[in-house]
mmCIF file of C-alpha atoms and ligand atoms in Angstrom:
data_model
loop_
_atom_site.group_PDB
_atom_site.id
_atom_site.type_symbol
_atom_site.label_atom_id
_atom_site.label_comp_id
_atom_site.label_asym_id
_atom_site.label_seq_id
_atom_site.Cartn_x
_atom_site.Cartn_y
_atom_site.Cartn_z
ATOM 1 C CA UNK A 175 19.564 18.373 -28.585
ATOM 2 C CA UNK A 176 22.209 15.579 -28.474
ATOM 3 C CA UNK A 177 25.809 15.991 -26.933
ATOM 4 C CA UNK A 178 29.212 14.572 -27.893
ATOM 5 C CA UNK A 179 32.114 14.764 -25.517
ATOM 6 C CA UNK A 180 35.317 13.950 -27.834
ATOM 7 C CA UNK A 181 38.760 13.204 -25.482
ATOM 8 C CA UNK A 182 37.305 15.364 -22.537
ATOM 9 C CA UNK A 183 39.882 15.248 -19.668
ATOM 10 C CA UNK A 184 40.637 16.994 -16.619
ATOM 11 C CA UNK A 185 43.355 17.724 -14.126
ATOM 12 C CA UNK A 186 42.958 19.666 -10.793
ATOM 13 C CA UNK A 187 46.668 20.502 -10.488
ATOM 14 C CA UNK A 188 48.325 17.166 -10.671
ATOM 15 C CA UNK A 189 45.266 15.417 -9.555
ATOM 16 C CA UNK A 190 43.513 13.409 -12.412
ATOM 17 C CA UNK A 191 39.892 13.888 -12.044
ATOM 18 C CA UNK A 192 38.780 12.743 -15.430
ATOM 19 C CA UNK A 193 40.832 10.511 -17.802
ATOM 20 C CA UNK A 194 40.008 11.280 -21.510
ATOM 21 C CA UNK A 195 36.620 10.314 -22.186
ATOM 22 C CA UNK A 196 34.118 10.232 -25.194
ATOM 23 C CA UNK A 197 30.750 10.021 -24.599
ATOM 24 C CA UNK A 198 27.620 10.183 -27.087
ATOM 25 C CA UNK A 199 24.371 11.396 -25.817
ATOM 26 C CA UNK A 200 21.206 10.863 -28.207
ATOM 27 C CA UNK A 201 18.507 13.815 -28.484
ATOM 28 C CA UNK A 202 15.930 13.647 -25.787
ATOM 29 C CA UNK A 203 17.582 10.818 -23.933
ATOM 30 C CA UNK A 204 17.937 10.749 -20.225
ATOM 31 C CA UNK A 205 21.271 9.761 -19.049
ATOM 32 C CA UNK A 206 22.456 9.009 -15.547
ATOM 33 C CA UNK A 207 25.982 9.351 -14.597
ATOM 34 C CA UNK A 208 26.635 6.595 -11.987
ATOM 35 C CA UNK A 209 29.529 6.043 -9.285
ATOM 36 C CA UNK A 210 30.770 6.393 -5.911
ATOM 37 C CA UNK A 211 32.021 9.955 -4.280
ATOM 38 C CA UNK A 212 34.992 11.357 -6.447
ATOM 39 C CA UNK A 213 34.389 9.335 -9.375
ATOM 40 C CA UNK A 214 34.570 12.723 -11.405
ATOM 41 C CA UNK A 215 30.861 12.987 -12.284
ATOM 42 C CA UNK A 216 30.180 16.413 -11.054
ATOM 43 C CA UNK A 217 33.264 17.035 -12.617
ATOM 44 C CA UNK A 218 31.731 15.664 -16.193
ATOM 45 C CA UNK A 219 28.681 17.757 -15.676
ATOM 46 C CA UNK A 220 30.314 20.821 -15.258
ATOM 47 C CA UNK A 221 32.336 20.491 -18.233
ATOM 48 C CA UNK A 222 29.164 20.200 -20.214
ATOM 49 C CA UNK A 223 27.615 23.017 -18.794
ATOM 50 C CA UNK A 224 30.480 24.942 -19.044
ATOM 51 C CA UNK A 225 31.022 26.026 -15.523
ATOM 52 C CA UNK A 226 34.444 24.118 -15.841
ATOM 53 C CA UNK A 227 36.840 23.917 -18.543
ATOM 54 C CA UNK A 228 38.631 20.711 -19.939
ATOM 55 C CA UNK A 229 42.323 20.157 -20.113
ATOM 56 C CA UNK A 230 43.670 21.943 -23.229
ATOM 57 C CA UNK A 231 46.796 19.437 -23.286
ATOM 58 C CA UNK A 232 48.315 17.406 -24.322
ATOM 59 C CA UNK A 233 45.288 18.032 -27.012
ATOM 60 C CA UNK A 234 42.147 20.151 -26.276
ATOM 61 C CA UNK A 235 38.867 17.694 -26.331
ATOM 62 C CA UNK A 236 35.598 18.986 -28.262
ATOM 63 C CA UNK A 237 32.130 19.349 -27.077
ATOM 64 C CA UNK A 238 29.313 19.328 -29.422
ATOM 65 C CA UNK A 239 25.682 20.235 -28.746
ATOM 66 C CA UNK A 240 23.909 18.771 -32.046
ATOM 67 C CA UNK A 241 26.392 20.228 -34.900
ATOM 68 C CA UNK A 242 27.356 22.969 -32.821
ATOM 69 C CA UNK A 243 30.797 23.286 -31.303
ATOM 70 C CA UNK A 244 30.392 24.673 -27.828
ATOM 71 C CA UNK A 245 33.722 23.807 -26.731
ATOM 72 C CA UNK A 246 34.605 27.445 -26.189
ATOM 73 C CA UNK A 247 31.247 28.876 -25.997
ATOM 74 C CA UNK A 248 30.331 30.423 -22.374
ATOM 75 C CA UNK A 249 27.683 28.795 -20.096
ATOM 76 C CA UNK A 250 25.185 31.267 -20.459
ATOM 77 C CA UNK A 251 25.141 30.798 -24.087
ATOM 78 C CA UNK A 252 24.853 27.054 -24.070
ATOM 79 C CA UNK A 253 21.042 26.906 -23.672
ATOM 80 C CA UNK A 254 21.341 24.605 -20.611
ATOM 81 C CA UNK A 255 19.088 24.119 -17.163
ATOM 82 C CA UNK A 256 20.476 23.057 -13.916
ATOM 83 C CA UNK A 257 19.041 21.313 -11.003
ATOM 84 C CA UNK A 258 21.560 21.178 -8.071
ATOM 85 C CA UNK A 259 21.214 19.174 -4.726
ATOM 86 C CA UNK A 260 20.489 21.983 -2.455
ATOM 87 C CA UNK A 261 17.683 23.684 -3.772
ATOM 88 C CA UNK A 262 19.267 27.150 -4.782
ATOM 89 C CA UNK A 263 16.017 29.058 -4.967
ATOM 90 C CA UNK A 264 15.839 32.491 -4.103
ATOM 91 C CA UNK A 265 14.527 32.938 -0.752
ATOM 92 C CA UNK A 266 13.148 36.302 -1.039
ATOM 93 C CA UNK A 267 11.449 35.638 -4.267
ATOM 94 C CA UNK A 268 7.876 33.969 -4.366
ATOM 95 C CA UNK A 269 7.649 30.355 -6.231
ATOM 96 C CA UNK A 270 6.191 32.509 -9.198
ATOM 97 C CA UNK A 271 9.035 34.670 -9.297
ATOM 98 C CA UNK A 272 11.328 31.925 -8.798
ATOM 99 C CA UNK A 273 10.306 29.767 -11.799
ATOM 100 C CA UNK A 274 9.787 33.204 -13.993
ATOM 101 C CA UNK A 275 13.429 34.668 -13.106
ATOM 102 C CA UNK A 276 15.232 33.060 -16.179
ATOM 103 C CA UNK A 277 12.664 34.624 -18.706
ATOM 104 C CA UNK A 278 12.564 38.021 -16.944
ATOM 105 C CA UNK A 279 16.131 38.520 -17.179
ATOM 106 C CA UNK A 280 16.270 37.843 -20.907
ATOM 107 C CA UNK A 281 17.296 40.670 -22.977
ATOM 108 C CA UNK A 282 14.155 42.455 -23.904
ATOM 109 C CA UNK A 283 14.451 41.471 -27.579
ATOM 110 C CA UNK A 284 14.407 37.683 -26.723
ATOM 111 C CA UNK A 285 12.040 38.100 -23.726
ATOM 112 C CA UNK A 286 8.633 37.012 -23.747
ATOM 113 C CA UNK A 287 5.898 39.097 -23.112
ATOM 114 C CA UNK A 288 4.751 39.333 -19.726
ATOM 115 C CA UNK A 289 1.578 37.414 -20.495
ATOM 116 C CA UNK A 290 3.624 34.604 -21.711
ATOM 117 C CA UNK A 291 5.811 34.659 -19.016
ATOM 118 C CA UNK A 292 2.806 34.399 -16.831
ATOM 119 C CA UNK A 293 1.374 31.515 -19.013
ATOM 120 C CA UNK A 294 4.405 29.506 -19.209
ATOM 121 C CA UNK A 295 5.220 29.710 -15.465
ATOM 122 C CA UNK A 296 1.692 28.708 -14.453
ATOM 123 C CA UNK A 297 1.755 25.920 -17.148
ATOM 124 C CA UNK A 298 5.011 24.680 -15.500
ATOM 125 C CA UNK A 299 3.716 25.122 -12.056
ATOM 126 C CA UNK A 300 0.616 22.860 -13.006
ATOM 127 C CA UNK A 301 2.909 20.422 -14.679
ATOM 128 C CA UNK A 302 4.586 19.804 -11.164
ATOM 129 C CA UNK A 303 1.586 20.505 -9.522
ATOM 130 C CA UNK A 304 2.337 23.459 -7.395
ATOM 131 C CA UNK A 305 0.144 26.248 -8.801
ATOM 132 C CA UNK A 306 -1.874 26.667 -5.539
ATOM 133 C CA UNK A 307 1.318 27.792 -4.226
ATOM 134 C CA UNK A 308 2.615 29.991 -6.806
ATOM 135 C CA UNK A 309 2.382 33.169 -3.863
ATOM 136 C CA UNK A 310 4.563 31.252 -0.937
ATOM 137 C CA UNK A 311 7.911 31.387 -0.520
ATOM 138 C CA UNK A 312 10.590 28.691 -0.452
ATOM 139 C CA UNK A 313 10.773 28.666 3.102
ATOM 140 C CA UNK A 314 7.099 27.518 3.394
ATOM 141 C CA UNK A 315 7.880 24.579 0.889
ATOM 142 C CA UNK A 316 9.016 21.111 1.820
ATOM 143 C CA UNK A 317 12.233 20.112 0.370
ATOM 144 C CA UNK A 318 10.376 18.297 -2.014
ATOM 145 C CA UNK A 319 8.247 20.926 -3.048
ATOM 146 C CA UNK A 320 11.280 23.364 -3.201
ATOM 147 C CA UNK A 321 13.167 20.614 -5.811
ATOM 148 C CA UNK A 322 9.931 20.699 -8.024
ATOM 149 C CA UNK A 323 10.106 24.539 -8.341
ATOM 150 C CA UNK A 324 13.827 23.824 -9.072
ATOM 151 C CA UNK A 325 12.872 21.944 -11.942
ATOM 152 C CA UNK A 326 10.325 24.236 -12.890
ATOM 153 C CA UNK A 327 12.538 27.266 -12.926
ATOM 154 C CA UNK A 328 15.275 25.298 -14.839
ATOM 155 C CA UNK A 329 12.591 24.177 -17.700
ATOM 156 C CA UNK A 330 10.920 27.559 -17.794
ATOM 157 C CA UNK A 331 13.643 28.963 -20.408
ATOM 158 C CA UNK A 332 13.131 25.961 -22.637
ATOM 159 C CA UNK A 333 16.584 24.671 -22.483
ATOM 160 C CA UNK A 334 17.842 22.323 -24.687
ATOM 161 C CA UNK A 335 19.612 20.253 -22.371
ATOM 162 C CA UNK A 336 18.957 20.111 -18.829
ATOM 163 C CA UNK A 337 21.679 18.854 -16.219
ATOM 164 C CA UNK A 338 21.317 17.921 -12.616
ATOM 165 C CA UNK A 339 23.742 17.035 -9.744
ATOM 166 C CA UNK A 340 22.314 14.615 -7.035
ATOM 167 C CA UNK A 341 19.154 16.560 -7.585
ATOM 168 C CA UNK A 342 17.052 14.197 -5.229
ATOM 169 C CA UNK A 343 20.184 13.681 -2.733
ATOM 170 C CA UNK A 344 19.049 15.455 0.353
ATOM 171 C CA UNK A 345 15.501 14.497 0.163
ATOM 172 C CA UNK A 346 14.000 11.008 2.164
ATOM 173 C CA UNK A 347 13.385 7.831 0.179
ATOM 174 C CA UNK A 348 9.766 8.521 -0.147
ATOM 175 C CA UNK A 349 10.000 12.028 -1.638
ATOM 176 C CA UNK A 350 12.689 11.174 -4.124
ATOM 177 C CA UNK A 351 10.571 8.383 -5.475
ATOM 178 C CA UNK A 352 7.869 11.186 -6.306
ATOM 179 C CA UNK A 353 10.567 13.290 -7.473
ATOM 180 C CA UNK A 354 11.776 10.784 -10.251
ATOM 181 C CA UNK A 355 8.695 10.384 -11.491
ATOM 182 C CA UNK A 356 8.134 14.257 -11.727
ATOM 183 C CA UNK A 357 11.409 14.214 -14.079
ATOM 184 C CA UNK A 358 10.495 11.245 -15.888
ATOM 185 C CA UNK A 359 6.708 12.929 -16.609
ATOM 186 C CA UNK A 360 8.291 16.579 -17.637
ATOM 187 C CA UNK A 361 11.062 14.812 -19.924
ATOM 188 C CA UNK A 362 8.817 12.896 -21.700
ATOM 189 C CA UNK A 363 6.109 15.572 -22.290
ATOM 190 C CA UNK A 364 8.936 18.547 -23.005
ATOM 191 C CA UNK A 365 11.539 16.661 -24.955
ATOM 192 C CA UNK A 366 14.484 17.824 -23.534
ATOM 193 C CA UNK A 367 18.092 16.026 -23.285
ATOM 194 C CA UNK A 368 18.937 15.289 -19.700
ATOM 195 C CA UNK A 369 22.028 14.137 -17.893
ATOM 196 C CA UNK A 370 21.649 13.465 -14.317
ATOM 197 C CA UNK A 371 24.237 12.705 -11.598
ATOM 198 C CA UNK A 372 23.661 10.248 -8.691
ATOM 199 C CA UNK A 373 25.561 7.696 -6.646
ATOM 200 C CA UNK A 374 22.371 5.757 -5.841
ATOM 201 C CA UNK A 375 22.378 2.472 -8.368
ATOM 202 C CA UNK A 376 18.565 2.548 -8.290
ATOM 203 C CA UNK A 377 17.708 5.900 -9.034
ATOM 204 C CA UNK A 378 19.862 5.453 -12.132
ATOM 205 C CA UNK A 379 18.624 2.146 -12.902
ATOM 206 C CA UNK A 380 15.153 3.473 -12.245
ATOM 207 C CA UNK A 381 15.259 6.877 -14.393
ATOM 208 C CA UNK A 382 18.129 6.388 -17.189
ATOM 209 C CA UNK A 383 17.475 5.390 -20.543
ATOM 210 C CA UNK A 384 21.356 4.865 -20.477
ATOM 211 C CA UNK A 385 23.685 4.839 -17.550
ATOM 212 C CA UNK A 386 27.473 5.588 -17.376
ATOM 213 C CA UNK A 387 29.183 3.970 -15.006
ATOM 214 C CA UNK A 388 32.200 5.802 -13.606
ATOM 215 C CA UNK A 389 35.089 5.067 -11.244
ATOM 216 C CA UNK A 390 38.244 7.032 -10.624
ATOM 217 C CA UNK A 391 37.615 9.585 -13.777
ATOM 218 C CA UNK A 392 36.821 6.594 -16.118
ATOM 219 C CA UNK A 393 33.829 5.450 -17.924
ATOM 220 C CA UNK A 394 33.680 1.883 -16.962
ATOM 221 C CA UNK A 395 30.585 1.136 -19.147
ATOM 222 C CA UNK A 396 27.905 3.127 -20.744
ATOM 223 C CA UNK A 397 24.401 0.958 -21.427
ATOM 224 C CA UNK A 398 20.856 0.507 -20.906
ATOM 225 C CA UNK A 399 20.018 -0.769 -17.385
ATOM 226 C CA UNK A 400 18.933 -4.044 -18.063
ATOM 227 C CA UNK A 401 21.930 -4.752 -19.745
ATOM 228 C CA UNK A 402 24.090 -3.069 -17.233
ATOM 229 C CA UNK A 403 22.955 -5.344 -14.621
ATOM 230 C CA UNK A 404 22.559 -8.406 -16.513
ATOM 231 C CA UNK A 405 26.079 -8.316 -18.591
ATOM 232 C CA UNK A 406 28.029 -6.149 -16.478
ATOM 233 C CA UNK A 407 31.719 -5.597 -18.202
ATOM 234 C CA UNK A 408 33.905 -5.852 -15.228
ATOM 235 C CA UNK A 409 33.814 -6.371 -11.508
ATOM 236 C CA UNK A 410 33.178 -2.800 -10.323
ATOM 237 C CA UNK A 411 30.401 -2.639 -12.498
ATOM 238 C CA UNK A 412 29.056 -5.661 -11.202
ATOM 239 C CA UNK A 413 29.680 -4.978 -7.509
ATOM 240 C CA UNK A 414 28.503 -1.209 -7.514
ATOM 241 C CA UNK A 415 25.335 -2.068 -8.957
ATOM 242 C CA UNK A 416 23.527 -4.175 -6.277
ATOM 243 C CA UNK A 417 24.447 -6.166 -3.184
ATOM 244 C CA UNK A 418 27.147 -9.007 -3.859
ATOM 245 C CA UNK A 419 27.925 -12.173 -1.911
ATOM 246 C CA UNK A 420 31.697 -13.526 -2.003
ATOM 247 C CA UNK A 421 32.746 -16.949 -2.070
ATOM 248 C CA UNK A 422 36.515 -17.228 -1.950
ATOM 249 C CA UNK A 423 38.303 -20.885 -1.842
ATOM 250 C CA UNK A 424 40.671 -23.189 -3.092
ATOM 251 C CA UNK A 425 39.799 -25.291 -6.158
ATOM 252 C CA UNK A 426 41.095 -28.495 -6.437
ATOM 253 C CA UNK A 427 39.726 -31.336 -8.747
ATOM 254 C CA UNK A 428 36.895 -29.547 -9.655
ATOM 255 C CA UNK A 429 35.932 -28.804 -5.634
ATOM 256 C CA UNK A 430 36.213 -25.299 -4.404
ATOM 257 C CA UNK A 431 36.831 -25.907 -0.620
ATOM 258 C CA UNK A 432 36.776 -23.037 1.683
ATOM 259 C CA UNK A 433 36.525 -24.090 5.558
ATOM 260 C CA UNK A 434 33.933 -26.774 6.074
ATOM 261 C CA UNK A 435 32.064 -25.487 2.838
ATOM 262 C CA UNK A 436 32.881 -27.253 -0.386
ATOM 263 C CA UNK A 437 30.953 -26.557 -4.194
ATOM 264 C CA UNK A 438 31.565 -28.660 -7.182
ATOM 265 C CA UNK A 439 32.543 -26.415 -9.824
ATOM 266 C CA UNK A 440 33.810 -26.772 -13.464
ATOM 267 C CA UNK A 441 37.001 -24.517 -12.916
ATOM 268 C CA UNK A 442 40.871 -25.172 -12.965
ATOM 269 C CA UNK A 443 42.768 -25.711 -10.004
ATOM 270 C CA UNK A 444 43.993 -22.526 -8.107
ATOM 271 C CA UNK A 445 42.280 -19.884 -5.852
ATOM 272 C CA UNK A 446 38.686 -18.385 -6.982
ATOM 273 C CA UNK A 447 36.252 -15.730 -6.281
ATOM 274 C CA UNK A 448 32.601 -16.477 -6.990
ATOM 275 C CA UNK A 449 30.364 -13.398 -6.813
ATOM 276 C CA UNK A 450 26.521 -14.242 -6.131
ATOM 277 C CA UNK A 451 23.676 -12.101 -6.043
ATOM 278 C CA UNK A 452 21.279 -12.031 -2.916
ATOM 279 C CA UNK A 453 18.531 -13.630 -5.119
ATOM 280 C CA UNK A 454 21.044 -16.199 -6.618
ATOM 281 C CA UNK A 455 21.023 -18.103 -3.052
ATOM 282 C CA UNK A 456 18.699 -20.768 -2.388
ATOM 283 C CA UNK A 457 18.193 -21.859 0.872
ATOM 284 C CA UNK A 458 17.420 -25.610 2.002
ATOM 285 C CA UNK A 459 17.660 -27.522 5.063
ATOM 286 C CA UNK A 460 19.853 -30.266 3.806
ATOM 287 C CA UNK A 461 23.357 -30.212 1.866
ATOM 288 C CA UNK A 462 23.862 -32.326 -1.415
ATOM 289 C CA UNK A 463 27.144 -34.346 -2.588
ATOM 290 C CA UNK A 464 28.200 -31.196 -4.815
ATOM 291 C CA UNK A 465 27.131 -28.599 -2.627
ATOM 292 C CA UNK A 466 27.676 -28.011 1.236
ATOM 293 C CA UNK A 467 27.550 -24.457 2.368
ATOM 294 C CA UNK A 468 26.456 -24.446 5.831
ATOM 295 C CA UNK A 469 25.358 -20.887 7.154
ATOM 296 C CA UNK A 470 23.329 -19.574 10.265
ATOM 297 C CA UNK A 471 20.525 -17.634 9.682
ATOM 298 C CA UNK A 472 21.251 -14.236 11.937
ATOM 299 C CA UNK A 473 18.552 -11.564 10.788
ATOM 300 C CA UNK A 474 15.611 -11.490 8.932
ATOM 301 C CA UNK A 475 13.792 -8.572 7.561
ATOM 302 C CA UNK A 476 10.289 -9.549 5.931
ATOM 303 C CA UNK A 477 9.694 -6.138 4.447
ATOM 304 C CA UNK A 478 8.753 -5.943 0.771
ATOM 305 C CA UNK A 479 7.903 -8.562 -2.103
ATOM 306 C CA UNK A 480 11.021 -10.985 -0.689
ATOM 307 C CA UNK A 481 12.329 -11.502 2.748
ATOM 308 C CA UNK A 482 15.978 -10.653 3.098
ATOM 309 C CA UNK A 483 17.869 -12.920 5.192
ATOM 310 C CA UNK A 484 21.400 -12.381 6.469
ATOM 311 C CA UNK A 485 23.747 -15.283 6.775
ATOM 312 C CA UNK A 486 26.833 -16.100 8.577
ATOM 313 C CA UNK A 487 29.003 -18.658 8.648
ATOM 314 C CA UNK A 488 32.992 -19.484 9.890
ATOM 315 C CA UNK A 489 34.209 -20.186 6.353
ATOM 316 C CA UNK A 490 32.564 -16.712 5.596
ATOM 317 C CA UNK A 491 34.849 -13.453 6.107
ATOM 318 C CA UNK A 492 31.388 -11.407 5.380
ATOM 319 C CA UNK A 493 27.880 -12.121 6.047
ATOM 320 C CA UNK A 494 25.631 -13.161 2.971
ATOM 321 C CA UNK A 495 22.216 -11.669 2.171
ATOM 322 C CA UNK A 496 20.119 -13.813 0.614
ATOM 323 C CA UNK A 497 16.335 -12.899 -0.777
ATOM 324 C CA UNK A 498 13.870 -15.640 -0.309
ATOM 325 C CA UNK A 499 9.907 -15.961 -1.354
ATOM 326 C CA UNK A 500 7.854 -15.480 1.227
ATOM 327 C CA UNK A 501 6.580 -19.094 0.439
ATOM 328 C CA UNK A 502 10.015 -20.291 0.790
ATOM 329 C CA UNK A 503 10.342 -18.435 4.067
ATOM 330 C CA UNK A 504 7.103 -19.935 5.450
ATOM 331 C CA UNK A 505 8.221 -23.458 4.115
ATOM 332 C CA UNK A 506 11.292 -23.575 5.888
ATOM 333 C CA UNK A 507 9.755 -21.595 9.042
ATOM 334 C CA UNK A 508 12.991 -19.538 8.914
ATOM 335 C CA UNK A 509 13.961 -17.949 12.441
ATOM 336 C CA UNK A 510 17.158 -16.543 13.608
ATOM 337 C CA UNK A 511 19.931 -18.906 14.835
ATOM 338 C CA UNK A 512 18.369 -21.405 12.231
ATOM 339 C CA UNK A 513 20.992 -23.896 10.430
ATOM 340 C CA UNK A 514 20.341 -24.206 6.807
ATOM 341 C CA UNK A 515 22.366 -25.001 3.770
ATOM 342 C CA UNK A 516 23.106 -22.167 0.734
ATOM 343 C CA UNK A 517 23.019 -22.984 -2.684
ATOM 344 C CA UNK A 518 24.072 -21.130 -5.654
ATOM 345 C CA UNK A 519 21.379 -20.785 -8.482
ATOM 346 C CA UNK A 520 23.997 -19.166 -10.316
ATOM 347 C CA UNK A 521 27.438 -17.603 -9.806
ATOM 348 C CA UNK A 522 29.523 -14.745 -11.615
ATOM 349 C CA UNK A 523 33.315 -14.577 -12.076
ATOM 350 C CA UNK A 524 35.657 -12.202 -12.936
ATOM 351 C CA UNK A 525 38.942 -13.676 -12.866
ATOM 352 C CA UNK A 526 40.265 -12.333 -16.041
ATOM 353 C CA UNK A 527 39.018 -8.660 -16.210
ATOM 354 C CA UNK A 528 40.032 -8.926 -20.139
ATOM 355 C CA UNK A 529 37.399 -11.384 -20.954
ATOM 356 C CA UNK A 530 33.855 -10.944 -20.313
ATOM 357 C CA UNK A 531 32.232 -12.007 -17.029
ATOM 358 C CA UNK A 532 31.587 -15.716 -16.638
ATOM 359 C CA UNK A 533 28.432 -16.907 -15.384
ATOM 360 C CA UNK A 534 27.471 -20.707 -14.352
ATOM 361 C CA UNK A 535 23.845 -22.290 -13.809
ATOM 362 C CA UNK A 536 24.462 -24.588 -10.676
ATOM 363 C CA UNK A 537 22.062 -27.126 -10.477
HETATM 364 P P1 ADP B 687 32.249 12.927 -7.844
HETATM 365 O O1 ADP B 687 31.095 14.214 -8.462
HETATM 366 O O2 ADP B 687 31.673 11.738 -8.609
HETATM 367 O O3 ADP B 687 31.761 13.132 -6.437
HETATM 368 P P2 ADP B 687 33.998 15.129 -8.644
HETATM 369 O O4 ADP B 687 33.528 15.430 -9.951
HETATM 370 O O5 ADP B 687 33.346 15.962 -7.500
HETATM 371 O O6 ADP B 687 33.330 13.585 -8.073
HETATM 372 O O7 ADP B 687 35.769 15.007 -8.126
HETATM 373 C C1 ADP B 687 36.363 14.209 -8.646
HETATM 374 C C2 ADP B 687 37.863 14.194 -8.648
HETATM 375 O O8 ADP B 687 38.245 15.515 -8.486
HETATM 376 C C3 ADP B 687 37.818 14.034 -6.645
HETATM 377 O O9 ADP B 687 39.216 13.552 -6.665
HETATM 378 C C4 ADP B 687 38.020 15.406 -6.383
HETATM 379 O O10 ADP B 687 38.908 15.586 -4.960
HETATM 380 C C5 ADP B 687 38.758 16.369 -7.293
HETATM 381 N N1 ADP B 687 38.083 17.400 -7.446
HETATM 382 C C6 ADP B 687 36.585 17.830 -8.122
HETATM 383 N N2 ADP B 687 36.693 19.284 -7.829
HETATM 384 C C7 ADP B 687 38.003 20.100 -7.745
HETATM 385 C C8 ADP B 687 38.485 21.414 -7.357
HETATM 386 N N3 ADP B 687 37.680 22.264 -7.835
HETATM 387 N N4 ADP B 687 39.846 21.137 -7.191
HETATM 388 C C9 ADP B 687 40.537 20.050 -7.004
HETATM 389 N N5 ADP B 687 39.883 18.799 -6.925
HETATM 390 C C10 ADP B 687 38.591 18.452 -7.119
HETATM 391 MG MG1 MG B 688 29.475 15.338 -7.136
#
C-alpha cells in the first residue's frame, strides 16, 4: 500500500513539532525516518497511524493510503501493524496467544476459523524461529525474542502498513543486528509497506530502501542510502550521517592557515570550514609543500576491518578521527604519542547552504 502525505503539519500548543511536510512512500517500500531526538519522527509516524491528528488550520493536510483518503479514518480502520520500542506484549498471555490476539478479537464475520488462526500464528512463529517457544510467557524470553514476538503479532492481521518506532532501541548491538535481518526478511517475504523510526544512522542506512532525514520538524532530505551518504544536500545531513572532522581556518592567496597548520586550497580569501570523513584522512610521516597538518596519535582502536585512530593537535578545536588500513597501520608502526602528518584525500564544504555541497579531491 502506498502512503502519500500532503501538507501535514503539527503543533502541540505553540510548539511546532512538524512543519508542513509532503512525503510519498511507495508500495512495498521500507522507509526509515532518521533524525535526532525531538526532530518530529514519532509525531510523523503517529500521524500516519492515526494516533495523532495533524493540524487542521491554516489548511488541513491529507493522508492517502493507495487511493483511499484516510485523513479522517480511525486508527483501527487503517489496517496498520505497530511495533514499539518497549515490547508491549501482554504479560499474562503466552507467545502463541500474543501473536493470535489481533485475529481472535476480530468481528466474527471477518475472523478466520480457529484452524486458520493456528496455522497463521505458527507460520509467523516459524518465520521468526520461535515456534518452539509458543507456550512461554513474555517474561521467559530475552529482549530480542520478545521483539520478534512483537513483529509476528503485528504481522498476524496482515496489515497493509507496518509502523515501527525505534523498535530495536532498547536492545544490545548484536541482537539489534539480528532483528534488522528479521525485519528485512519478513518485509521481503510478506510484502507490506513499512515506515520505521530510528535515531541510529547505521540502522537507517542498512535497512531502508529510502531514508527520510529529519531535523527540527523538517524533512531535510529523502534519498536512497548511498545517495544520501555520497550526496548530502546540506551540512546537517552530512554531519548526521557519520563521523566528521573539522578543519577551520583563514584562506589567503589559496592557502588555508590554522595555527601552525596549512593546506593549499583552491578557494577565495576568507574564513573557511572544511569537513572530512575519517576515511578521507590519510596519514604520513612527512609533510609536503602544499599540506602541513601536524598531528599526534592519542588513541588507537584496531578492532574491525580498519584501525580507528584519534588525532590531536594545537590547531584542532576537537580531535580528528581517521580510519587506516591495517597494512598502513603496520607500515607506519603507529603508536600512541607518535607525531604524524594528516593529508585530506578529499574534503567537503557547505559554505552556501543554497548550493549543493562542494567537494574537492586533494593530491
Ligand atoms: P522524535 O520522535 O524525533 O524524538 P517527537 O516527534 O517525539 O520527536 O517530538 C517532536 C517535538 O514535539 C518535540 O519538541 C517534542 O517535545 C514535541 N512533542 C511531542 N509530543 C508532544 C506532546 N504530546 N505534547 C507536547 N509536545 C510534544
Ligand atoms: Mg520518538
